[in-house]
Coordinates of C-alpha atoms in Angstrom, one line a residue:
X16 CA -60.2 91.8 100.1
X17 CA -62.8 92.6 102.7
X18 CA -61.6 92.6 106.3
X19 CA -63.9 92.0 109.2
X20 CA -64.3 95.1 111.4
X21 CA -65.2 95.2 115.0
X22 CA -65.6 98.1 117.5
X23 CA -68.6 97.8 119.8
X24 CA -67.9 94.4 121.1
X25 CA -64.2 94.9 121.9
X26 CA -62.9 94.9 125.5
X27 CA -61.9 98.2 127.0
X28 CA -58.2 98.5 127.9
X29 CA -57.2 99.9 131.3
X30 CA -54.0 101.8 131.0
X31 CA -52.2 103.5 133.9
X32 CA -53.9 106.9 133.1
X33 CA -57.4 105.6 132.1
X34 CA -59.5 103.4 129.9
X35 CA -59.2 103.3 126.1
X36 CA -61.0 101.5 123.2
X37 CA -59.5 100.8 119.8
X38 CA -60.9 98.8 117.0
X39 CA -60.3 95.5 115.2
X40 CA -59.6 95.0 111.5
X41 CA -59.0 91.6 109.9
X42 CA -58.3 90.1 113.3
X43 CA -55.7 92.7 114.4
X44 CA -56.4 95.0 117.3
X45 CA -55.4 98.6 116.5
X46 CA -55.0 101.5 118.8
X47 CA -54.0 104.9 117.5
X48 CA -52.9 108.2 119.0
X49 CA -52.4 107.0 122.6
X50 CA -50.8 109.9 124.5
X51 CA -47.8 108.7 126.5
X52 CA -46.5 112.0 127.8
X53 CA -47.1 115.8 127.9
X54 CA -44.5 118.6 128.0
X55 CA -44.1 122.3 128.0
X56 CA -41.9 123.6 125.1
X57 CA -38.2 122.7 125.6
X58 CA -38.9 120.9 128.9
X59 CA -38.7 117.4 130.2
X60 CA -41.8 115.3 129.4
X61 CA -44.1 114.3 132.2
X62 CA -46.7 111.5 132.5
X63 CA -50.0 112.4 130.9
X64 CA -53.0 113.4 133.0
X65 CA -55.4 110.8 134.1
X66 CA -59.0 110.8 132.7
X67 CA -62.4 109.5 133.5
X68 CA -64.6 107.5 131.2
X69 CA -63.3 105.8 128.0
X70 CA -61.1 107.5 125.4
X71 CA -61.4 106.4 121.8
X72 CA -58.0 105.4 120.3
X73 CA -59.1 105.1 116.7
X74 CA -57.4 108.1 115.1
X75 CA -53.7 108.9 114.6
X76 CA -52.5 111.7 116.8
X77 CA -50.6 114.8 115.9
X78 CA -47.1 114.6 114.4
X79 CA -44.3 117.0 115.3
X80 CA -44.1 120.3 113.5
X81 CA -41.4 120.6 110.8
X82 CA -39.0 123.4 110.0
X83 CA -39.8 123.3 106.3
X84 CA -42.9 122.3 104.3
X85 CA -42.9 118.8 102.9
X86 CA -42.4 118.6 99.2
X87 CA -44.1 115.6 97.6
X88 CA -41.6 113.9 95.3
X89 CA -40.1 110.4 95.0
X90 CA -43.5 109.0 95.9
X91 CA -43.1 105.9 93.8
X92 CA -40.0 104.9 95.8
X93 CA -41.2 106.1 99.2
X94 CA -45.0 106.5 99.4
X95 CA -45.9 109.0 102.1
X96 CA -48.8 110.1 104.3
X97 CA -48.8 113.7 105.4
X98 CA -50.5 114.5 108.7
X99 CA -51.6 117.3 111.0
X100 CA -48.7 118.9 112.9
X101 CA -48.9 120.1 116.5
X102 CA -46.5 120.4 119.4
X103 CA -48.6 118.0 121.5
X104 CA -47.2 115.1 119.5
X105 CA -46.2 112.6 122.2
X106 CA -48.4 109.7 121.1
X107 CA -48.0 106.2 119.9
X108 CA -49.9 103.5 117.9
X109 CA -50.2 99.8 118.6
X110 CA -51.0 96.8 116.5
X111 CA -51.5 93.4 118.3
X112 CA -53.1 90.0 117.8
X113 CA -54.2 89.5 121.4
X114 CA -55.4 91.5 124.4
X115 CA -54.6 88.6 126.8
X116 CA -52.3 89.9 129.6
X117 CA -50.7 86.5 129.7
X118 CA -49.9 86.3 126.0
X119 CA -46.4 87.9 126.6
X120 CA -45.6 88.4 122.9
X121 CA -42.4 90.1 121.7
X122 CA -42.8 93.9 121.4
X123 CA -41.2 95.9 118.5
X124 CA -41.0 99.6 118.9
X125 CA -40.4 101.6 115.7
X126 CA -38.6 105.0 115.6
X127 CA -39.2 106.8 112.4
X128 CA -36.6 108.3 110.0
X129 CA -36.1 111.9 108.9
X130 CA -33.0 112.6 111.0
X131 CA -34.0 114.4 114.2
X132 CA -35.8 117.1 112.3
X133 CA -38.5 115.5 110.1
X134 CA -40.8 112.5 109.7
X135 CA -43.4 110.9 111.8
X136 CA -44.6 107.5 113.0
X137 CA -47.1 107.2 110.1
X138 CA -45.3 109.2 107.4
X139 CA -44.3 106.3 105.2
X140 CA -47.1 103.9 104.2
X141 CA -44.7 101.1 104.9
X142 CA -44.6 102.0 108.6
X143 CA -48.1 100.4 109.0
X144 CA -47.7 97.8 111.7
X145 CA -50.7 95.5 110.9
X146 CA -48.9 93.0 108.7
X147 CA -45.9 92.8 111.0
X148 CA -48.1 92.1 114.0
X149 CA -50.3 89.6 112.0
X150 CA -47.6 87.6 110.3
X151 CA -45.1 87.8 113.1
X152 CA -47.5 87.3 116.0
X153 CA -45.9 90.3 117.8
X154 CA -47.0 93.6 119.3
X155 CA -45.9 96.6 117.1
X156 CA -45.6 100.1 118.4
X157 CA -44.8 103.3 116.4
X158 CA -43.9 106.5 118.2
X159 CA -44.1 110.2 117.6
X160 CA -42.0 112.7 119.5
X161 CA -40.7 116.2 119.4
X162 CA -38.3 117.0 116.5
X163 CA -35.9 119.7 115.4
X164 CA -35.7 122.8 117.6
X165 CA -38.6 121.6 119.7
X166 CA -36.7 118.4 120.6
X167 CA -33.1 119.4 120.2
X168 CA -32.3 123.0 121.2
X169 CA -29.8 123.6 124.0
X170 CA -31.2 126.3 126.4
X171 CA -29.6 124.8 129.5
X172 CA -27.6 127.8 130.3
X173 CA -30.8 129.8 130.8
X174 CA -32.3 127.9 133.7
X175 CA -32.7 124.5 135.3
X176 CA -36.1 123.9 133.6
X177 CA -34.2 123.8 130.3
X178 CA -31.6 121.3 131.6
X179 CA -32.8 118.6 129.2
X180 CA -33.8 120.8 126.3
X181 CA -30.8 119.7 124.1
X182 CA -32.1 116.1 124.2
X183 CA -35.9 116.6 124.9
X184 CA -36.7 114.5 121.8
X185 CA -34.8 111.6 123.2
X186 CA -36.5 112.2 126.5
X187 CA -39.8 111.7 124.8
X188 CA -38.7 108.4 123.4
X189 CA -37.6 107.3 126.9
X190 CA -41.0 108.4 128.2
X191 CA -42.7 106.3 125.5
X192 CA -40.6 103.3 126.5
X193 CA -41.5 103.8 130.1
X194 CA -45.2 103.9 129.1
X195 CA -44.8 100.7 127.2
X196 CA -43.1 99.0 130.1
X197 CA -46.0 99.9 132.4
X198 CA -48.9 99.2 130.0
X199 CA -47.9 96.8 127.2
X200 CA -49.1 93.7 129.0
X201 CA -52.6 95.0 128.6
X202 CA -52.1 94.7 124.8
X203 CA -50.6 91.2 124.9
X204 CA -47.0 92.3 125.0
X205 CA -44.0 91.2 127.1
X206 CA -42.5 94.3 128.8
X207 CA -39.3 92.3 129.3
X208 CA -38.8 91.5 125.6
X209 CA -38.8 94.9 123.8
X210 CA -36.8 95.5 120.6
X211 CA -36.4 99.1 119.4
X212 CA -35.8 99.4 115.7
X213 CA -35.5 102.3 113.3
X214 CA -34.2 103.4 109.9
X215 CA -32.0 106.4 109.1
X216 CA -32.8 108.9 111.9
X217 CA -34.7 106.2 113.6
X218 CA -31.6 104.0 113.6
X219 CA -29.7 106.9 115.1
X220 CA -32.3 107.1 117.9
X221 CA -31.7 103.5 118.6
X222 CA -27.9 103.9 119.0
X223 CA -28.4 107.1 120.9
X224 CA -30.7 105.5 123.5
X225 CA -28.1 102.8 124.1
X226 CA -25.8 105.6 125.3
X227 CA -28.3 107.0 127.8
X228 CA -28.4 105.7 131.3
X229 CA -32.0 106.7 131.7
X230 CA -33.0 104.2 129.0
X231 CA -31.4 101.2 130.7
X232 CA -33.8 98.3 131.2
X233 CA -36.5 99.7 128.9
X234 CA -35.5 97.6 125.9
X235 CA -33.5 94.4 125.4
X236 CA -32.5 94.4 121.7
X237 CA -31.9 96.9 118.9
X238 CA -32.1 97.0 115.1
X239 CA -30.3 99.9 113.3
X240 CA -31.2 100.3 109.6
X241 CA -29.1 102.8 107.6
X242 CA -28.6 104.7 110.8
X243 CA -24.9 105.3 111.1
X244 CA -24.0 108.3 108.8
X245 CA -20.6 109.8 108.3
X246 CA -19.1 112.7 110.3
X247 CA -20.8 115.4 108.2
X248 CA -23.9 114.6 110.2
X249 CA -22.9 116.5 113.4
X250 CA -23.6 115.8 117.0
X251 CA -22.1 119.1 118.3
X252 CA -21.2 119.6 121.9
X253 CA -20.3 123.3 121.3
X254 CA -21.7 126.2 123.3
X255 CA -25.2 127.1 122.1
X256 CA -24.9 130.8 123.1
X257 CA -24.2 132.1 119.6
X258 CA -27.3 130.4 118.3
X259 CA -29.6 131.5 121.1
X260 CA -28.3 135.0 121.0
X261 CA -28.9 135.3 117.2
X262 CA -32.4 133.8 117.6
X263 CA -33.3 136.3 120.3
X264 CA -32.0 139.2 118.3
X265 CA -33.9 138.1 115.2
X266 CA -37.1 138.0 117.3
X267 CA -36.4 141.3 119.0
X268 CA -36.1 139.7 122.4
X269 CA -33.4 140.5 125.0
X270 CA -31.2 138.0 126.8
X271 CA -33.6 138.2 129.8
X272 CA -36.6 137.2 127.7
X273 CA -35.6 133.7 126.8
X274 CA -38.9 132.4 128.3
X275 CA -40.7 134.2 125.5
X276 CA -39.4 131.4 123.2
X277 CA -41.8 129.1 125.0
X278 CA -44.9 131.0 124.0
X279 CA -44.4 132.5 120.5
X280 CA -46.1 130.6 117.7
X281 CA -44.0 127.8 116.4
X282 CA -44.1 129.2 112.8
X283 CA -42.5 132.4 114.0
X284 CA -39.8 130.5 116.0
X285 CA -39.0 128.3 113.0
X286 CA -38.8 131.2 110.6
X287 CA -36.3 132.9 112.9
X288 CA -34.3 129.8 113.3
X289 CA -34.2 129.1 109.5
X290 CA -32.9 132.7 109.0
X291 CA -30.1 132.7 111.5
X292 CA -28.9 129.0 111.5
X293 CA -27.3 128.7 108.1
X294 CA -24.6 131.3 108.7
X295 CA -23.8 129.8 112.1
X296 CA -23.7 126.3 110.7
X297 CA -21.3 127.5 108.0
X298 CA -19.1 128.9 110.7
X299 CA -19.1 125.6 112.6
X300 CA -21.2 126.7 115.5
X301 CA -23.9 124.7 117.3
X302 CA -27.2 124.8 115.5
X303 CA -29.2 122.1 117.4
X304 CA -31.5 119.6 115.7
X305 CA -29.4 116.6 116.8
X306 CA -28.8 115.2 120.3
X307 CA -26.0 116.9 122.2
X308 CA -23.4 114.9 124.1
X309 CA -23.6 115.8 127.8
X310 CA -24.2 114.1 131.2
X311 CA -27.5 112.7 129.9
X312 CA -26.2 111.4 126.5
X313 CA -22.6 110.1 126.4
X314 CA -22.2 110.5 122.6
X315 CA -22.0 107.9 119.9
X316 CA -20.3 104.6 120.8
X317 CA -17.8 104.3 117.9
X318 CA -16.5 107.8 118.8
X319 CA -16.5 107.9 122.6
X320 CA -16.7 104.3 123.5
X321 CA -19.8 102.1 124.2
X322 CA -21.3 102.1 127.7
X323 CA -21.0 98.7 129.4
X324 CA -24.8 98.5 129.5
X325 CA -25.0 99.2 125.7
X326 CA -22.8 96.2 124.9
X327 CA -25.3 93.9 126.6
X328 CA -27.9 94.8 123.9
X329 CA -27.8 92.4 120.9
X330 CA -27.9 94.3 117.6
X331 CA -28.8 93.8 114.0
X332 CA -27.3 96.6 111.9
X333 CA -26.9 97.3 108.2
X334 CA -27.5 99.6 105.2
X335 CA -28.6 99.4 101.5
X336 CA -26.5 99.3 98.4
X337 CA -27.3 102.8 96.9
X338 CA -28.7 104.7 99.9
X339 CA -28.9 108.4 98.9
X340 CA -28.2 108.0 95.2
X341 CA -31.9 108.3 94.4
X342 CA -32.1 110.4 91.4
X343 CA -32.3 108.7 88.0
X344 CA -29.1 108.0 86.0
X345 CA -28.8 109.9 82.7
X346 CA -28.3 106.7 80.8
X347 CA -29.7 103.2 80.7
X348 CA -27.1 100.8 82.1
X349 CA -28.2 97.9 80.0
X350 CA -27.7 99.9 76.8
X351 CA -24.7 102.1 77.5
X352 CA -21.4 101.0 75.7
X353 CA -18.4 99.9 77.8
X354 CA -16.4 102.8 76.4
X355 CA -19.0 105.4 77.4
X356 CA -19.5 103.8 80.8
X357 CA -15.7 103.9 81.5
X358 CA -15.6 107.5 80.5
X359 CA -18.3 108.3 83.0
X360 CA -16.5 106.3 85.7
X361 CA -13.3 108.2 84.9
X362 CA -15.1 111.5 85.1
X363 CA -16.3 110.6 88.6
X364 CA -13.2 108.8 90.0
X365 CA -10.4 110.2 88.0
X366 CA -7.2 108.1 87.7
X367 CA -8.7 105.6 90.1
X368 CA -11.6 104.7 87.8
X369 CA -10.1 101.7 86.1
X370 CA -8.7 100.0 89.2
X371 CA -12.0 100.7 91.0
X372 CA -13.9 99.1 88.1
X373 CA -11.8 96.0 88.3
X374 CA -12.2 95.6 92.1
X375 CA -15.9 96.4 91.9
X376 CA -16.4 93.5 89.5
X377 CA -14.5 91.2 91.7
X378 CA -16.5 92.1 94.8
X379 CA -19.9 92.3 93.0
X380 CA -19.6 89.9 90.0
X381 CA -23.4 89.7 89.6
X382 CA -23.8 93.5 89.3
X383 CA -23.7 95.7 86.3
X384 CA -20.5 97.8 86.3
X385 CA -22.6 100.9 86.1
X386 CA -23.8 100.2 89.7
X387 CA -20.4 101.4 90.8
X388 CA -21.7 105.0 90.2
X389 CA -24.5 104.4 92.9
X390 CA -22.4 102.5 95.4
X391 CA -23.0 103.9 98.9
X392 CA -20.0 104.5 101.2
X393 CA -21.2 107.3 103.5
X394 CA -23.4 104.8 105.4
X395 CA -21.6 101.6 104.7
X396 CA -18.2 102.7 106.0
X397 CA -19.4 104.2 109.3
X398 CA -21.6 101.1 109.8
X399 CA -18.6 98.8 109.4
X400 CA -16.7 100.9 112.0
X401 CA -19.7 100.6 114.3
X402 CA -19.7 96.8 113.9
X403 CA -16.0 96.6 114.6
X404 CA -16.0 98.8 117.6
X405 CA -19.2 97.2 119.1
X406 CA -17.8 93.7 118.7
X407 CA -14.4 94.8 120.1
X408 CA -16.3 96.0 123.2
X409 CA -17.8 92.6 123.6
X410 CA -21.2 93.2 122.0
X411 CA -23.2 90.7 120.0
X412 CA -23.9 92.2 116.5
X413 CA -25.2 90.9 113.2
X414 CA -24.4 92.7 110.0
X415 CA -26.5 92.9 106.8
X416 CA -26.5 94.7 103.4
X417 CA -29.6 95.0 101.2
X418 CA -28.5 94.9 97.6
X419 CA -31.6 94.1 95.6
X420 CA -32.0 95.7 92.2
X421 CA -35.5 96.9 91.3
X422 CA -37.3 96.9 87.9
X423 CA -37.6 100.7 87.9
X424 CA -35.6 103.2 85.9
X425 CA -34.0 100.4 84.0
X426 CA -32.6 98.6 87.1
X427 CA -32.4 100.9 90.1
X428 CA -30.1 99.9 92.9
X429 CA -31.5 99.8 96.5
X430 CA -32.2 103.3 97.7
X431 CA -32.6 104.7 101.2
X432 CA -35.8 103.3 102.7
X433 CA -36.3 100.6 100.1
X434 CA -35.7 97.8 102.7
X435 CA -38.4 99.1 105.0
X436 CA -41.4 97.4 103.2
X437 CA -39.6 94.1 103.4
X438 CA -38.9 94.4 107.1
X439 CA -42.6 95.4 107.9
X440 CA -44.0 92.7 105.5
X441 CA -45.5 95.6 103.5
X442 CA -44.2 95.3 100.0
X443 CA -47.9 95.1 99.0
X444 CA -48.2 98.7 100.0
X445 CA -45.2 99.9 97.9
X446 CA -45.8 98.7 94.4
X447 CA -42.3 99.5 93.1
X448 CA -40.9 96.8 95.5
X449 CA -43.0 94.1 94.0
X450 CA -40.9 91.8 91.8
X451 CA -42.6 88.6 90.7
X452 CA -41.2 85.5 92.2
X453 CA -38.6 87.5 94.1
X454 CA -40.2 90.0 96.5
X455 CA -42.4 87.5 98.3
X456 CA -39.5 85.2 99.1
X457 CA -37.1 87.9 100.1
X458 CA -39.7 89.7 102.2
X459 CA -40.3 86.5 104.1
X460 CA -36.5 85.9 104.6
X461 CA -35.9 89.4 105.9
X462 CA -39.1 89.6 107.9
X463 CA -38.5 86.2 109.6
X464 CA -35.0 87.3 110.5
X465 CA -36.4 90.4 112.2
X466 CA -39.1 88.4 114.1
X467 CA -36.6 85.7 115.2
X468 CA -34.2 88.4 116.4
X469 CA -37.0 90.1 118.3
X470 CA -38.0 86.8 119.9
X471 CA -34.5 85.4 120.8
X472 CA -31.8 87.9 120.0
X473 CA -30.7 85.7 117.0
X474 CA -31.9 86.4 113.5
X475 CA -31.2 82.9 112.2
X476 CA -34.0 80.8 110.7
X477 CA -34.4 78.0 108.3
X478 CA -35.1 80.2 105.3
X479 CA -31.6 81.8 105.2
X480 CA -28.0 80.6 105.3
X481 CA -26.3 80.4 108.7
X482 CA -25.7 84.0 109.8
X483 CA -22.8 84.3 112.3
X484 CA -22.2 87.1 114.8
X485 CA -19.6 89.5 113.5
X486 CA -16.3 89.9 115.4
X487 CA -13.7 92.7 115.6
X488 CA -11.7 91.2 112.7
X489 CA -14.4 89.3 110.8
X490 CA -17.6 91.0 109.6
X491 CA -20.1 88.4 108.6
X492 CA -22.5 90.2 106.3
X493 CA -25.8 88.8 105.3
X494 CA -26.5 89.9 101.7
X495 CA -30.2 90.3 101.3
X496 CA -30.8 89.9 97.5
X497 CA -32.5 87.6 95.0
X498 CA -30.2 84.9 96.5
X499 CA -29.2 85.5 100.2
X500 CA -25.6 84.8 101.0
X501 CA -23.2 85.4 103.9
X502 CA -19.9 87.0 103.0
X503 CA -16.9 87.8 105.2
X504 CA -15.1 91.2 105.0
X505 CA -16.1 91.1 101.4
X506 CA -16.0 94.8 100.5
X507 CA -13.1 96.0 102.6
X508 CA -10.7 96.5 99.6
X509 CA -13.4 98.1 97.5
X510 CA -14.3 100.7 100.1
X511 CA -10.7 101.5 100.9
X512 CA -10.0 102.2 97.3
X513 CA -13.2 104.2 96.9
X514 CA -12.1 106.4 99.8
X515 CA -8.8 107.1 98.1
X516 CA -10.6 108.1 94.9
X517 CA -13.1 110.4 96.6
X518 CA -11.6 111.3 100.0
X519 CA -13.9 114.3 100.5
X520 CA -17.2 112.6 99.7
X521 CA -19.7 113.1 102.5
X522 CA -23.4 112.6 103.2
X523 CA -23.7 116.4 103.0
X524 CA -22.3 116.4 99.5
X525 CA -24.8 113.8 98.3
X526 CA -27.9 115.4 99.9
X527 CA -27.0 118.7 98.2
X528 CA -26.8 117.0 94.8
X529 CA -30.1 115.1 95.0
X530 CA -33.4 116.8 95.7
X531 CA -35.3 113.4 95.7
X532 CA -34.0 112.4 99.2
X533 CA -36.9 111.2 101.2
X534 CA -37.3 110.5 104.9

């Protein structure tokens, strides 16, 4: 379908630093690659320089360099866009329906996945904010920031200018939110109604900012999607000296030459890091690439307690049925015999297999028993703990679980990232998520819940059952599926039994088994 395009006749936007011009497509105003900060390597971001004239904001900006090359796989499940990498990656993109300063529409700010080491604001095709802005009548912002050792490498013991190096990536996100607060009215947005939302690593960034005093007042609501992993995903507060010493030695620098790390080519720095970090990680030492608890960042709420300010932020939080079980099964679940299936379940769960099978069928009577083999626990269990502790601290929190089965690989359970197209109203961009007579309805139900939450702090709307707030003792979980239902503490017994059967199962185990993990 042809969309009307407009560029020449559009008003010029005055930001704090200078004037910019975007373009209009199909009625949506689009601005790409807006620089919100600048920074020297490892150092705190600063406001961007002002400019004269009019800057064009019609092209996506740089994305953060990665430690490894991207390997295109799993593209049917998670279609990607690969982009130019550069350290000057502090930029954002905006989609809006109005440039009226008085429009005061809700603002949704997206933090991308990929942990704290990979990904970008435009990496997944489903991240495109046009449909969310158009159908939700909201302002959508997606953010790039420094990742891996550029954003999360503790050099604080080597000088005051590196005081924030362990959390520089989070500092970038705060800088983006400050830019949004100062400028978003020019794009029709309400700076006092900002929802930050993210999936996987993006969800971790949401919960992390809630534990940072410097982010207070910059957002009013949060949505965490598959963003609470188990303890194998480490936020280490250990001394970084062994890592930095090894890095300097690998690069033939002395302890007095730390500043040289600022200037060497990133590829050389990444190569050295990739060589020395595995051994240190195996020994339990600090290896960076995640936020580090300190005076700036308190640590994750379920572990150290939620800040009082954090509990004032209404939350939506959830995960998906299968998460990181992304590789194809070696059998067709609609053809395998009961005897063969029970043998496979026994191979995986040992003596617990039969009891687990019975409980699974009680909890998920509509599912094929084979789906027990792809049931996620490494996100679901920590998410349940987060919900319990946040509610216990007085926070308002809504729980969900995305359990849709897809007509792919003979009935694939919901995988990591499979809910994103529904949240962004972008199933049309991800063909595998298109299920006739199902996807359009579920997309609207999920999308409207997100939009209502962004507007009011409450996801309830006429298209779904009444969705109560969860409490410390009663988790009210919205099941997003072919038929949406609300269930209370429904999977507690199943997950407890699962942990008894596989007490040592971690996210790290699963990612090592499956090379189709996408971010």
